[in-house]
Tab-separated table of C-alpha atoms in Angstrom:
chain	number	residue	atom	x	y	z
A	1	MET	CA	109.194	-39.429	128.255
A	2	LYS	CA	107.585	-41.802	126.188
A	3	ARG	CA	104.306	-41.004	127.592
A	4	GLY	CA	104.269	-37.417	127.504
A	5	LEU	CA	105.123	-37.392	123.292
A	6	LEU	CA	102.012	-39.584	123.431
A	7	ALA	CA	99.228	-37.792	125.434
A	8	ALA	CA	101.060	-34.578	123.893
A	9	GLY	CA	99.880	-36.335	120.212
A	10	ALA	CA	97.276	-37.483	121.862
A	11	VAL	CA	96.261	-34.063	122.128
A	12	LEU	CA	97.438	-32.426	119.514
A	13	GLY	CA	95.267	-34.869	117.509
A	14	ILE	CA	91.908	-33.702	118.831
A	15	PHE	CA	91.574	-30.638	118.159
A	16	THR	CA	92.913	-31.093	114.946
A	17	LEU	CA	90.182	-32.982	114.010
A	18	ILE	CA	88.416	-29.736	115.739
A	19	THR	CA	89.598	-27.161	113.950
A	20	ALA	CA	88.568	-29.578	110.728
A	21	ALA	CA	85.228	-29.649	111.700
A	22	THR	CA	84.078	-25.364	111.659
A	23	LEU	CA	85.227	-25.408	107.638
A	24	THR	CA	82.198	-25.960	105.572
A	25	ASP	CA	81.013	-26.428	101.577
A	26	PHE	CA	78.354	-27.148	99.710
A	27	ALA	CA	77.247	-28.553	95.731
A	28	ASN	CA	73.934	-28.218	94.223
A	29	VAL	CA	72.004	-30.554	91.533
A	30	ASN	CA	68.869	-29.359	90.307
A	31	LEU	CA	66.551	-32.231	89.139
A	32	GLY	CA	65.591	-31.372	86.026
A	33	ALA	CA	67.660	-28.944	83.197
A	34	ASN	CA	63.696	-25.582	83.399
A	35	GLY	CA	62.388	-27.339	86.084
A	36	PHE	CA	59.282	-29.558	86.960
A	37	ALA	CA	55.567	-28.828	84.660
A	38	PRO	CA	52.931	-31.026	83.466
A	39	ALA	CA	54.201	-32.657	79.686
A	40	GLY	CA	52.812	-29.830	77.401
A	41	ASP	CA	51.831	-26.569	79.278
A	42	TYR	CA	48.745	-25.391	78.774
A	43	ASN	CA	48.669	-22.077	77.257
A	44	ILE	CA	45.967	-19.835	74.792
A	45	GLN	CA	48.367	-17.394	72.729
A	46	VAL	CA	47.477	-14.934	70.351
A	47	SER	CA	48.389	-12.610	67.338
A	48	THR	CA	48.444	-8.423	67.103
A	49	SER	CA	49.546	-8.877	63.201
A	50	LYS	CA	45.952	-7.426	61.161
A	51	GLU	CA	46.197	-11.337	59.547
A	52	THR	CA	43.560	-11.971	57.189
A	53	THR	CA	44.323	-15.444	55.259
A	54	LEU	CA	45.402	-18.914	56.379
A	55	GLY	CA	48.853	-19.092	56.938
A	56	SER	CA	52.221	-18.802	58.775
A	57	VAL	CA	50.962	-16.053	62.549
A	58	ALA	CA	53.474	-14.448	64.533
A	59	TRP	CA	52.455	-15.983	67.932
A	60	VAL	CA	53.311	-14.381	71.462
A	61	GLU	CA	51.544	-14.626	74.605
A	62	GLY	CA	49.088	-11.419	76.125
A	63	ASP	CA	48.446	-13.356	79.623
A	64	THR	CA	49.041	-9.648	81.517
A	65	VAL	CA	47.151	-7.367	82.853
A	66	ALA	CA	48.531	-4.677	80.210
A	67	GLY	CA	47.257	-7.171	77.257
A	68	VAL	CA	49.231	-6.840	73.592
A	69	ASN	CA	48.439	-4.008	71.487
A	70	ILE	CA	47.376	-5.159	67.983
A	71	SER	CA	49.555	-3.005	64.515
A	72	ASN	CA	47.151	-0.878	63.029
A	73	ASP	CA	46.434	-0.099	59.655
A	74	ALA	CA	46.999	2.977	58.950
A	75	ALA	CA	43.187	3.314	57.589
A	76	THR	CA	42.483	1.389	60.879
A	77	ALA	CA	43.748	4.106	62.911
A	78	LEU	CA	41.439	7.049	60.755
A	79	ALA	CA	38.055	4.614	61.123
A	80	ILE	CA	38.846	4.631	65.096
A	81	GLN	CA	39.359	8.277	65.463
A	82	SER	CA	36.694	9.227	62.726
A	83	MET	CA	33.618	7.001	64.227
A	84	GLU	CA	30.381	8.677	63.666
A	85	PRO	CA	26.582	7.330	64.155
A	86	GLY	CA	26.682	4.029	62.416
A	87	ASP	CA	29.674	3.198	61.899
A	88	SER	CA	32.173	0.792	63.593
A	89	VAL	CA	35.384	-0.667	62.802
A	90	SER	CA	36.695	-4.599	62.488
A	91	PHE	CA	39.524	-6.410	63.655
A	92	VAL	CA	40.917	-9.806	63.100
A	93	ILE	CA	42.433	-12.038	66.180
A	94	PRO	CA	44.348	-14.637	65.555
A	95	VAL	CA	44.307	-16.972	68.743
A	96	ARG	CA	45.689	-20.402	69.278
A	97	ASN	CA	45.690	-23.586	71.476
A	98	ALA	CA	49.723	-23.829	72.689
A	99	SER	CA	48.776	-26.710	74.001
A	100	GLU	CA	50.502	-29.919	72.790
A	101	ASP	CA	48.734	-32.591	75.238
A	102	TRP	CA	45.629	-30.616	75.984
A	103	LYS	CA	42.324	-29.854	73.697
A	104	SER	CA	40.788	-26.573	75.112
A	105	THR	CA	37.264	-24.685	75.408
A	106	LEU	CA	37.795	-20.779	74.046
A	107	SER	CA	35.490	-17.306	75.013
A	108	VAL	CA	36.072	-14.497	74.292
A	109	ASN	CA	35.300	-11.087	76.711
A	110	PHE	CA	35.362	-7.604	76.053
A	111	HIS	CA	37.210	-5.081	78.800
A	112	GLU	CA	36.512	-1.323	80.315
A	113	VAL	CA	40.691	-0.480	80.684
A	114	GLN	CA	41.511	2.499	81.887
A	115	SER	CA	43.720	4.821	80.082
A	116	THR	CA	46.834	6.664	81.009
A	117	SER	CA	45.470	9.622	80.132
A	118	GLU	CA	41.892	8.288	82.141
A	119	ALA	CA	43.709	7.824	84.885
A	120	ALA	CA	45.395	11.509	85.127
A	121	GLU	CA	42.619	13.171	84.127
A	122	SER	CA	39.436	15.623	87.244
A	123	ASP	CA	37.574	17.761	84.403
A	124	PRO	CA	34.310	16.581	85.044
A	125	ALA	CA	33.307	17.899	81.127
A	126	ILE	CA	35.582	15.089	79.849
A	127	LEU	CA	35.619	12.467	82.426
A	128	ALA	CA	31.619	12.516	81.653
A	129	ALA	CA	31.915	11.873	77.573
A	130	LYS	CA	34.012	8.946	78.489
A	131	ASP	CA	31.756	7.823	80.509
A	132	ALA	CA	28.356	8.614	77.909
A	133	PHE	CA	31.412	7.233	74.854
A	134	ILE	CA	31.846	4.055	76.299
A	135	LYS	CA	28.285	3.348	76.667
A	136	ALA	CA	27.096	4.361	73.802
A	137	LEU	CA	29.974	1.550	71.619
A	138	GLU	CA	28.337	-2.179	70.977
A	139	LEU	CA	30.819	-4.598	71.024
A	140	SER	CA	30.040	-8.929	69.478
A	141	TYR	CA	32.306	-11.079	67.560
A	142	CYS	CA	32.575	-13.416	65.138
A	143	MET	CA	34.862	-16.896	65.360
A	144	THR	CA	35.598	-17.928	61.940
A	145	ASP	CA	38.455	-20.234	59.413
A	146	THR	CA	38.361	-17.056	57.702
A	147	PRO	CA	37.701	-13.251	57.904
A	148	ALA	CA	39.209	-11.455	54.315
A	149	THR	CA	35.448	-13.849	53.708
A	150	ALA	CA	32.671	-14.484	56.621
A	151	CYS	CA	32.128	-12.024	59.616
A	152	THR	CA	30.744	-9.110	56.576
A	153	THR	CA	27.174	-8.972	58.478
A	154	ASP	CA	25.922	-8.443	61.745
A	155	VAL	CA	24.548	-11.617	61.468
A	156	GLU	CA	27.201	-13.196	61.609
A	157	PHE	CA	28.523	-11.798	64.832
A	158	SER	CA	27.226	-12.734	67.947
A	159	THR	CA	24.834	-10.581	69.649
A	160	ALA	CA	26.270	-7.070	70.928
A	161	VAL	CA	27.305	-6.133	74.766
A	162	SER	CA	27.747	-2.589	76.207
A	163	LEU	CA	30.369	-1.962	78.807
A	164	THR	CA	29.948	-0.562	81.809
A	165	GLY	CA	31.333	3.168	80.991
A	166	GLU	CA	32.070	3.485	84.670
A	167	ASN	CA	34.957	6.092	84.588
A	168	THR	CA	38.079	3.668	85.689
A	169	SER	CA	36.279	0.527	86.096
A	170	SER	CA	38.310	-2.861	84.590
A	171	THR	CA	35.439	-4.996	85.201
A	172	PRO	CA	33.994	-7.137	82.763
A	173	VAL	CA	31.176	-7.131	80.904
A	174	GLU	CA	29.078	-10.928	81.349
A	175	LEU	CA	31.070	-13.355	79.482
A	176	ILE	CA	29.396	-13.302	75.527
A	177	GLY	CA	29.608	-16.599	73.442
A	178	SER	CA	29.836	-20.356	73.714
A	179	ALA	CA	33.246	-21.446	75.383
A	180	THR	CA	34.218	-23.563	71.357
A	181	PRO	CA	36.680	-26.022	71.431
A	182	LEU	CA	40.357	-26.229	69.769
A	183	THR	CA	42.419	-29.322	69.478
A	184	GLU	CA	46.419	-29.722	70.967
A	185	TYR	CA	48.446	-28.163	69.022
A	186	ASP	CA	50.312	-31.629	66.417
A	187	GLY	CA	53.525	-29.377	66.936
A	188	LEU	CA	53.729	-29.544	63.088
A	189	ASN	CA	53.460	-26.166	61.194
A	190	ASP	CA	51.627	-23.113	62.769
A	191	ALA	CA	48.712	-22.916	59.527
A	192	LEU	CA	45.120	-21.765	61.284
A	193	TYR	CA	42.440	-25.039	61.164
A	194	ALA	CA	40.053	-25.595	58.670
A	195	GLY	CA	36.962	-26.531	58.967
A	196	GLY	CA	36.867	-25.893	62.287
A	197	THR	CA	38.954	-28.533	63.516
A	198	GLY	CA	42.643	-27.530	64.195
A	199	ASN	CA	43.792	-25.992	67.764
A	200	ALA	CA	43.396	-22.179	65.769
A	201	SER	CA	40.730	-19.696	64.474
A	202	PHE	CA	40.304	-16.363	63.605
A	203	VAL	CA	38.006	-13.884	65.849
A	204	VAL	CA	37.253	-10.875	63.838
A	205	ALA	CA	36.727	-8.374	66.502
A	206	LYS	CA	33.797	-5.461	66.294
A	207	VAL	CA	33.126	-1.908	67.424
A	208	LYS	CA	30.609	0.208	66.668
A	209	LEU	CA	29.350	3.407	67.518
A	210	SER	CA	25.145	3.151	68.323
A	211	THR	CA	22.993	5.108	65.856
A	212	ALA	CA	21.837	5.991	67.856
A	213	ALA	CA	24.558	8.489	69.862
A	214	ASN	CA	25.114	11.938	70.181
A	215	LEU	CA	28.718	12.691	69.415
A	216	ALA	CA	28.392	15.972	70.903
A	217	ASN	CA	27.699	13.860	74.495
A	218	PHE	CA	31.395	13.415	73.397
A	219	VAL	CA	33.252	15.760	72.836
A	220	GLY	CA	36.317	15.205	74.264
A	221	GLY	CA	35.943	11.282	74.952
A	222	ASP	CA	37.346	7.914	74.034
A	223	ALA	CA	37.292	4.444	75.111
A	224	ASP	CA	40.130	1.999	75.546
A	225	ILE	CA	39.123	-1.528	75.535
A	226	GLN	CA	40.804	-5.193	76.115
A	227	VAL	CA	39.305	-8.234	74.161
A	228	GLN	CA	40.078	-11.251	76.790
A	229	PHE	CA	40.297	-14.984	75.545
A	230	THR	CA	39.881	-17.181	77.931
A	231	GLY	CA	40.155	-21.203	78.252
A	232	GLU	CA	39.708	-24.297	79.686
A	233	SER	CA	41.996	-27.400	79.026
A	234	VAL	CA	39.782	-30.315	78.746
A	235	ALA	CA	41.396	-33.763	79.078
């Protein structure tokens, strides 16, 4: 009888071990609250508010295909909608290197962007007007510390370039302007730099309608233009 009980106990013990082996559990431990990244990620930021003086700026990221829109006042909006040959409209865009551990180059480029209305447009006459209008625009930029007093004459702007005029094209024109060094962000203040030694700058983008343009060719036409700032980290 004792031998039988021992044998039964042995069998029950084996059965219990097999049952326990089928239960599962797990625990995950993340190394770092927000993942790993190099010290002071490399980052270029812009502001879309109408800035014309040194001081605090509301910085935003613009690293999407769609980009961000500049907030225009009523006078600027009217000037955009009523351009005549020889007229120009300027846009002041603060740009900064928001990296804490990297210096940065900075270059400026212009793109022709296809708007929603253009993508849906099928009238050949309107598409031709859009094509002619974009080709008649001359684009240039000026980099400065004080846009309220600088960038007021043509000689202070880069050589003007024109876009391709292709109705559905977002192909960029050639890169214009030489890379300008920006220092790393010191984390102490948000003031734009003075004397070209800081982490931020004003870029004034100018859109001019050629003096040789014929308004009769642009009826129904419009243009969507994007300014692209390209930076490259410098150790």
